[in-house]
Amino acid sequence: MKRWILGAVAATALMAAPVQSFAETTIRVTLQLPEKHSLGQNWLAFKKIVEEKSGGDLQIQLFPSAQLFKDKEVPGAVGSGAVEAGSVFIGRFAGSVPTVDVVSIPFIFDSEAHVRAAVAPDSAMRKELDTAILKETNNKVLWWQAYGLNVYLGKDAPIVEPGDIKGKKVRTYGKIQGWTVEALGGAPTLMSGSKQFLAYQQGAVDVGMTGVSGVKSRKLYEVMDHLTLTFDSAIEFVAIMNKDVYEGLSDANKKIIEDAAREVEQNLRDQIFSQQAQAVEEARGQMNVIELTAEQRAAWAKATASIVDRFVKETGDAGASAVKAVKAAM
């Protein structure tokens, strides 16, 4: 019996040991969304390339649907080495690198082409932000993951005019989104994506902010009735890796990861707008979809015009430089 107990204890200890103690080339990835979501599929594509080109020397292990960490915990978890890699909304770095929120300023982008140019891997904005994230948080940005454009969700009434937000509790997912709601007269409620469904179902908030793909993957159409295509800001995630883990790889494996990152970033960005259009069409059968007229969009832009000035005032020269880099990409 004593020998059985010792064996059981040893087995339990082995199961509890970190994955990396068994294989230094295993890279665990924490994801907020299901594997079937475009961001999950993006990581699966990365996994396939990396494992094939490394001959199995690098293994990618995915943990989707916030199994390991909530989104707000991801920068710290990856930066500390609690997990080797992950995906996170870029706004989660705003505490350490406030300028990352430049992409969330409403109506700072005027087209898909503008977004593409501003966030391209070698763009001035990317160089500034990726370098700052690495320096301040020990997270190496492997690639940016396009999520789509921001939309609003309504339950009892549609959101059409900027004034429709006034007095409403609104689910937000970042600081700038909160400022936007405040500018519109609403009350922002910061909430992780995984908590949306219950919050809408239980009436904890009146209005939602999210991306169209999230409406489908999280089945938000079951608890919200109206979808307003404001498309006022870009939602960007970043695929990150612990700097020390990355630096510990061989030069050959670093190149495999960098090449794969470039490939899957481009593929996702090429796919995301067509997927967004498809998701909108699918939503039409489940929700009341509102497309803004040019005049209505102008009204929204005017109502939120103060956000860029507030951003520059809070972030100083670095923020002004980030805004300049975005505008220069037009």
GROMACS .gro file of C-alpha atoms in nm:
model
  330
    1MET     CA    1   0.000   0.000   0.000
    2LYS     CA    2   0.284   0.237   0.090
    3ARG     CA    3   0.450   0.172  -0.247
    4TRP     CA    4   0.116   0.239  -0.428
    5ILE     CA    5   0.072   0.569  -0.245
    6LEU     CA    6   0.424   0.682  -0.336
    7GLY     CA    7   0.358   0.588  -0.697
    8ALA     CA    8   0.033   0.782  -0.703
    9VAL     CA    9   0.200   1.089  -0.554
   10ALA     CA   10   0.475   1.072  -0.816
   11ALA     CA   11   0.222   1.040  -1.097
   12THR     CA   12   0.026   1.337  -0.967
   13ALA     CA   13   0.343   1.545  -0.949
   14LEU     CA   14   0.428   1.457  -1.309
   15MET     CA   15   0.082   1.555  -1.431
   16ALA     CA   16   0.102   1.887  -1.246
   17ALA     CA   17   0.449   1.973  -1.379
   18PRO     CA   18   0.470   2.248  -1.641
   19VAL     CA   19   0.464   2.126  -1.999
   20GLN     CA   20   0.795   2.296  -2.069
   21SER     CA   21   0.979   2.077  -1.818
   22PHE     CA   22   0.925   1.784  -2.055
   23ALA     CA   23   0.999   1.954  -2.387
   24GLU     CA   24   1.176   2.287  -2.415
   25THR     CA   25   1.043   2.327  -2.766
   26THR     CA   26   0.678   2.309  -2.662
   27ILE     CA   27   0.514   2.650  -2.690
   28ARG     CA   28   0.186   2.676  -2.504
   29VAL     CA   29  -0.056   2.934  -2.642
   30THR     CA   30  -0.339   3.091  -2.444
   31LEU     CA   31  -0.636   3.200  -2.657
   32GLN     CA   32  -0.953   3.387  -2.560
   33LEU     CA   33  -1.165   3.254  -2.845
   34PRO     CA   34  -1.256   2.905  -2.969
   35GLU     CA   35  -1.031   2.736  -3.222
   36LYS     CA   36  -1.309   2.765  -3.480
   37HIS     CA   37  -1.290   3.145  -3.463
   38SER     CA   38  -1.072   3.317  -3.724
   39LEU     CA   39  -0.806   3.396  -3.462
   40GLY     CA   40  -0.800   3.033  -3.351
   41GLN     CA   41  -0.776   2.917  -3.712
   42ASN     CA   42  -0.493   3.166  -3.759
   43TRP     CA   43  -0.296   3.001  -3.479
   44LEU     CA   44  -0.370   2.656  -3.618
   45ALA     CA   45  -0.224   2.768  -3.952
   46PHE     CA   46   0.083   2.898  -3.768
   47LYS     CA   47   0.111   2.570  -3.577
   48LYS     CA   48   0.104   2.365  -3.897
   49ILE     CA   49   0.374   2.571  -4.067
   50VAL     CA   50   0.604   2.583  -3.765
   51GLU     CA   51   0.578   2.216  -3.677
   52GLU     CA   52   0.632   2.105  -4.037
   53LYS     CA   53   0.924   2.337  -4.109
   54SER     CA   54   1.096   2.260  -3.780
   55GLY     CA   55   1.056   1.887  -3.835
   56GLY     CA   56   0.870   1.863  -3.508
   57ASP     CA   57   1.144   2.040  -3.311
   58LEU     CA   58   0.891   2.312  -3.226
   59GLN     CA   59   0.552   2.204  -3.095
   60ILE     CA   60   0.261   2.445  -3.058
   61GLN     CA   61  -0.003   2.357  -2.797
   62LEU     CA   62  -0.323   2.563  -2.803
   63PHE     CA   63  -0.548   2.635  -2.505
   64PRO     CA   64  -0.859   2.810  -2.651
   65SER     CA   65  -1.160   2.977  -2.490
   66ALA     CA   66  -0.969   3.135  -2.198
   67GLN     CA   67  -0.887   2.798  -2.043
   68LEU     CA   68  -0.563   2.929  -1.892
   69PHE     CA   69  -0.599   3.305  -1.851
   70LYS     CA   70  -0.857   3.579  -1.892
   71ASP     CA   71  -0.776   3.838  -2.157
   72LYS     CA   72  -0.661   4.104  -1.908
   73GLU     CA   73  -0.418   3.852  -1.758
   74VAL     CA   74  -0.252   3.751  -2.085
   75PRO     CA   75   0.014   4.026  -2.116
   76GLY     CA   76   0.140   3.953  -1.765
   77ALA     CA   77   0.119   3.576  -1.805
   78VAL     CA   78   0.318   3.574  -2.128
   79GLY     CA   79   0.560   3.844  -2.017
   80SER     CA   80   0.640   3.656  -1.693
   81GLY     CA   81   0.675   3.320  -1.865
   82ALA     CA   82   0.372   3.162  -1.694
   83VAL     CA   83   0.279   3.063  -2.048
   84GLU     CA   84   0.499   3.089  -2.355
   85ALA     CA   85   0.266   3.265  -2.600
   86GLY     CA   86  -0.085   3.391  -2.655
   87SER     CA   87  -0.328   3.620  -2.831
   88VAL     CA   88  -0.470   3.931  -2.669
   89PHE     CA   89  -0.659   4.244  -2.763
   90ILE     CA   90  -0.391   4.509  -2.816
   91GLY     CA   91  -0.569   4.747  -2.579
   92ARG     CA   92  -0.468   4.521  -2.289
   93PHE     CA   93  -0.119   4.673  -2.318
   94ALA     CA   94  -0.247   5.028  -2.268
   95GLY     CA   95  -0.147   5.030  -1.902
   96SER     CA   96   0.221   4.991  -1.995
   97VAL     CA   97   0.215   5.131  -2.349
   98PRO     CA   98  -0.071   5.386  -2.371
   99THR     CA   99  -0.003   5.457  -2.739
  100VAL     CA  100  -0.134   5.115  -2.848
  101ASP     CA  101  -0.481   5.260  -2.818
  102VAL     CA  102  -0.427   5.472  -3.126
  103VAL     CA  103  -0.595   5.204  -3.340
  104SER     CA  104  -0.909   5.231  -3.127
  105ILE     CA  105  -0.966   5.602  -3.185
  106PRO     CA  106  -1.306   5.625  -3.359
  107PHE     CA  107  -1.291   5.714  -3.729
  108ILE     CA  108  -0.912   5.753  -3.736
  109PHE     CA  109  -0.915   5.506  -4.028
  110ASP     CA  110  -1.116   5.596  -4.334
  111SER     CA  111  -1.096   5.271  -4.531
  112GLU     CA  112  -0.976   4.911  -4.537
  113ALA     CA  113  -0.672   5.023  -4.738
  114HIS     CA  114  -0.588   5.277  -4.469
  115VAL     CA  115  -0.602   5.012  -4.196
  116ARG     CA  116  -0.381   4.780  -4.399
  117ALA     CA  117  -0.120   5.048  -4.462
  118ALA     CA  118  -0.108   5.167  -4.101
  119VAL     CA  119  -0.071   4.821  -3.943
  120ALA     CA  120   0.159   4.664  -4.204
  121PRO     CA  121   0.456   4.485  -4.038
  122ASP     CA  122   0.711   4.743  -4.156
  123SER     CA  123   0.495   5.052  -4.105
  124ALA     CA  124   0.610   5.340  -3.885
  125MET     CA  125   0.326   5.278  -3.640
  126ARG     CA  126   0.404   4.906  -3.607
  127LYS     CA  127   0.772   4.971  -3.544
  128GLU     CA  128   0.689   5.219  -3.268
  129LEU     CA  129   0.428   5.006  -3.094
  130ASP     CA  130   0.592   4.664  -3.127
  131THR     CA  131   0.921   4.803  -2.992
  132ALA     CA  132   0.746   4.970  -2.697
  133ILE     CA  133   0.553   4.653  -2.607
  134LEU     CA  134   0.875   4.448  -2.608
  135LYS     CA  135   1.063   4.703  -2.397
  136GLU     CA  136   0.791   4.761  -2.139
  137THR     CA  137   0.633   4.417  -2.099
  138ASN     CA  138   0.883   4.149  -2.211
  139ASN     CA  139   0.634   4.040  -2.478
  140LYS     CA  140   0.763   3.998  -2.832
  141VAL     CA  141   0.495   4.074  -3.088
  142LEU     CA  142   0.503   3.796  -3.347
  143TRP     CA  143   0.221   3.933  -3.561
  144TRP     CA  144  -0.097   4.138  -3.549
  145GLN     CA  145  -0.428   3.956  -3.580
  146ALA     CA  146  -0.703   4.143  -3.759
  147TYR     CA  147  -1.035   4.095  -3.581
  148GLY     CA  148  -1.246   4.329  -3.789
  149LEU     CA  149  -1.421   4.657  -3.719
  150ASN     CA  150  -1.623   4.769  -3.420
  151VAL     CA  151  -2.003   4.738  -3.415
  152TYR     CA  152  -2.277   4.804  -3.161
  153LEU     CA  153  -2.538   4.561  -3.031
  154GLY     CA  154  -2.881   4.658  -2.899
  155LYS     CA  155  -3.142   4.450  -2.725
  156ASP     CA  156  -3.472   4.633  -2.678
  157ALA     CA  157  -3.404   4.912  -2.927
  158PRO     CA  158  -3.166   4.964  -3.220
  159ILE     CA  159  -2.865   5.195  -3.196
  160VAL     CA  160  -2.882   5.431  -3.495
  161GLU     CA  161  -2.802   5.788  -3.391
  162PRO     CA  162  -2.517   5.885  -3.153
  163GLY     CA  163  -2.783   6.003  -2.905
  164ASP     CA  164  -2.914   5.646  -2.877
  165ILE     CA  165  -2.622   5.570  -2.645
  166LYS     CA  166  -2.710   5.845  -2.398
  167GLY     CA  167  -2.797   5.708  -2.055
  168LYS     CA  168  -2.723   5.348  -2.154
  169LYS     CA  169  -2.482   5.105  -1.990
  170VAL     CA  170  -2.246   4.987  -2.263
  171ARG     CA  171  -2.012   4.689  -2.265
  172THR     CA  172  -1.664   4.807  -2.366
  173TYR     CA  173  -1.336   4.624  -2.411
  174GLY     CA  174  -1.074   4.899  -2.373
  175LYS     CA  175  -1.000   5.249  -2.250
  176ILE     CA  176  -1.066   5.433  -2.577
  177GLN     CA  177  -1.393   5.247  -2.623
  178GLY     CA  178  -1.485   5.372  -2.276
  179TRP     CA  179  -1.399   5.729  -2.374
  180THR     CA  180  -1.610   5.689  -2.684
  181VAL     CA  181  -1.912   5.581  -2.482
  182GLU     CA  182  -1.859   5.872  -2.242
  183ALA     CA  183  -1.844   6.116  -2.536
  184LEU     CA  184  -2.180   5.975  -2.648
  185GLY     CA  185  -2.334   6.019  -2.302
  186GLY     CA  186  -2.332   5.653  -2.201
  187ALA     CA  187  -2.186   5.462  -1.908
  188PRO     CA  188  -1.898   5.230  -2.011
  189THR     CA  189  -1.864   4.889  -1.849
  190LEU     CA  190  -1.531   4.719  -1.919
  191MET     CA  191  -1.589   4.349  -1.976
  192SER     CA  192  -1.397   4.059  -2.127
  193GLY     CA  193  -1.534   3.900  -2.442
  194SER     CA  194  -1.609   3.570  -2.273
  195LYS     CA  195  -1.850   3.739  -2.029
  196GLN     CA  196  -2.062   3.909  -2.294
  197PHE     CA  197  -2.326   3.643  -2.344
  198LEU     CA  198  -2.435   3.627  -1.980
  199ALA     CA  199  -2.413   4.004  -1.939
  200TYR     CA  200  -2.648   4.061  -2.232
  201GLN     CA  201  -2.875   3.776  -2.131
  202GLN     CA  202  -2.907   3.901  -1.773
  203GLY     CA  203  -2.938   4.268  -1.867
  204ALA     CA  204  -2.620   4.373  -1.688
  205VAL     CA  205  -2.560   4.615  -1.976
  206ASP     CA  206  -2.796   4.768  -2.230
  207VAL     CA  207  -2.568   4.794  -2.531
  208GLY     CA  208  -2.270   4.595  -2.658
  209MET     CA  209  -1.952   4.678  -2.848
  210THR     CA  210  -1.773   4.399  -3.031
  211GLY     CA  211  -1.665   4.272  -3.373
  212VAL     CA  212  -1.904   4.102  -3.615
  213SER     CA  213  -1.712   3.774  -3.595
  214GLY     CA  214  -1.770   3.769  -3.220
  215VAL     CA  215  -2.145   3.790  -3.276
  216LYS     CA  216  -2.130   3.459  -3.458
  217SER     CA  217  -1.865   3.272  -3.258
  218ARG     CA  218  -2.012   3.370  -2.921
  219LYS     CA  219  -2.375   3.330  -3.042
  220LEU     CA  220  -2.460   3.682  -2.928
  221TYR     CA  221  -2.753   3.686  -3.171
  222GLU     CA  222  -2.933   3.465  -2.919
  223VAL     CA  223  -2.936   3.741  -2.657
  224MET     CA  224  -2.923   4.066  -2.861
  225ASP     CA  225  -3.168   4.178  -3.130
  226HIS     CA  226  -3.001   4.464  -3.318
  227LEU     CA  227  -2.661   4.495  -3.489
  228THR     CA  228  -2.541   4.841  -3.594
  229LEU     CA  229  -2.254   4.855  -3.843
  230THR     CA  230  -2.081   5.169  -3.719
  231PHE     CA  231  -1.741   5.026  -3.824
  232ASP     CA  232  -1.592   5.318  -3.633
  233SER     CA  233  -1.262   5.166  -3.521
  234ALA     CA  234  -1.032   4.873  -3.593
  235ILE     CA  235  -1.017   4.583  -3.349
  236GLU     CA  236  -0.669   4.439  -3.346
  237PHE     CA  237  -0.527   4.149  -3.147
  238VAL     CA  238  -0.160   4.064  -3.122
  239ALA     CA  239   0.007   3.723  -3.117
  240ILE     CA  240   0.282   3.746  -2.857
  241MET     CA  241   0.563   3.533  -2.719
  242ASN     CA  242   0.770   3.564  -2.407
  243LYS     CA  243   1.091   3.745  -2.505
  244ASP     CA  244   1.318   3.509  -2.311
  245VAL     CA  245   1.158   3.201  -2.464
  246TYR     CA  246   1.200   3.350  -2.810
  247GLU     CA  247   1.563   3.448  -2.747
  248GLY     CA  248   1.633   3.095  -2.627
  249LEU     CA  249   1.545   2.945  -2.964
  250SER     CA  250   1.800   2.863  -3.229
  251ASP     CA  251   1.844   3.111  -3.512
  252ALA     CA  252   1.690   2.858  -3.749
  253ASN     CA  253   1.379   2.820  -3.533
  254LYS     CA  254   1.350   3.196  -3.487
  255LYS     CA  255   1.343   3.236  -3.863
  256ILE     CA  256   1.079   2.965  -3.897
  257ILE     CA  257   0.860   3.147  -3.645
  258GLU     CA  258   0.916   3.489  -3.803
  259ASP     CA  259   0.844   3.364  -4.156
  260ALA     CA  260   0.532   3.180  -4.041
  261ALA     CA  261   0.413   3.487  -3.850
  262ARG     CA  262   0.442   3.704  -4.161
  263GLU     CA  263   0.253   3.450  -4.367
  264VAL     CA  264  -0.039   3.396  -4.131
  265GLU     CA  265  -0.072   3.768  -4.056
  266GLN     CA  266  -0.114   3.848  -4.423
  267ASN     CA  267  -0.353   3.558  -4.479
  268LEU     CA  268  -0.578   3.660  -4.189
  269ARG     CA  269  -0.588   4.023  -4.294
  270ASP     CA  270  -0.677   3.918  -4.649
  271GLN     CA  271  -0.957   3.701  -4.515
  272ILE     CA  272  -1.101   3.914  -4.238
  273PHE     CA  273  -1.297   4.169  -4.439
  274SER     CA  274  -1.458   3.906  -4.660
  275GLN     CA  275  -1.536   3.700  -4.349
  276GLN     CA  276  -1.682   4.011  -4.186
  277ALA     CA  277  -1.909   4.069  -4.485
  278GLN     CA  278  -2.018   3.706  -4.474
  279ALA     CA  279  -2.085   3.726  -4.099
  280VAL     CA  280  -2.301   4.035  -4.155
  281GLU     CA  281  -2.508   3.849  -4.415
  282GLU     CA  282  -2.551   3.555  -4.178
  283ALA     CA  283  -2.654   3.792  -3.900
  284ARG     CA  284  -2.933   3.935  -4.117
  285GLY     CA  285  -3.131   3.617  -4.066
  286GLN     CA  286  -3.091   3.637  -3.690
  287MET     CA  287  -3.085   4.009  -3.604
  288ASN     CA  288  -3.201   4.348  -3.726
  289VAL     CA  289  -2.892   4.480  -3.908
  290ILE     CA  290  -2.859   4.858  -3.935
  291GLU     CA  291  -2.625   5.014  -4.192
  292LEU     CA  292  -2.555   5.382  -4.132
  293THR     CA  293  -2.606   5.638  -4.404
  294ALA     CA  294  -2.323   5.879  -4.491
  295GLU     CA  295  -2.501   6.151  -4.292
  296GLN     CA  296  -2.540   5.926  -3.988
  297ARG     CA  297  -2.173   5.825  -3.999
  298ALA     CA  298  -2.077   6.192  -4.016
  299ALA     CA  299  -2.287   6.255  -3.706
  300TRP     CA  300  -2.110   5.973  -3.518
  301ALA     CA  301  -1.769   6.106  -3.628
  302LYS     CA  302  -1.858   6.455  -3.510
  303ALA     CA  303  -1.987   6.327  -3.174
  304THR     CA  304  -1.661   6.142  -3.107
  305ALA     CA  305  -1.415   6.393  -3.260
  306SER     CA  306  -1.282   6.493  -2.917
  307ILE     CA  307  -1.129   6.148  -2.857
  308VAL     CA  308  -0.815   6.207  -3.064
  309ASP     CA  309  -0.738   6.528  -2.871
  310ARG     CA  310  -0.795   6.353  -2.539
  311PHE     CA  311  -0.563   6.072  -2.653
  312VAL     CA  312  -0.281   6.309  -2.749
  313LYS     CA  313  -0.323   6.509  -2.428
  314GLU     CA  314  -0.291   6.194  -2.217
  315THR     CA  315  -0.010   6.024  -2.410
  316GLY     CA  316   0.199   6.329  -2.498
  317ASP     CA  317   0.460   6.329  -2.771
  318ALA     CA  318   0.449   5.951  -2.810
  319GLY     CA  319   0.074   5.963  -2.872
  320ALA     CA  320   0.105   6.252  -3.114
  321SER     CA  321   0.371   6.053  -3.303
  322ALA     CA  322   0.143   5.747  -3.318
  323VAL     CA  323  -0.147   5.955  -3.454
  324LYS     CA  324   0.085   6.113  -3.709
  325ALA     CA  325   0.205   5.768  -3.818
  326VAL     CA  326  -0.152   5.650  -3.869
  327LYS     CA  327  -0.252   5.956  -4.068
  328ALA     CA  328   0.067   5.941  -4.276
  329ALA     CA  329  -0.030   5.591  -4.388
  330MET     CA  330  -0.341   5.722  -4.569
   0.00000   0.00000   0.00000
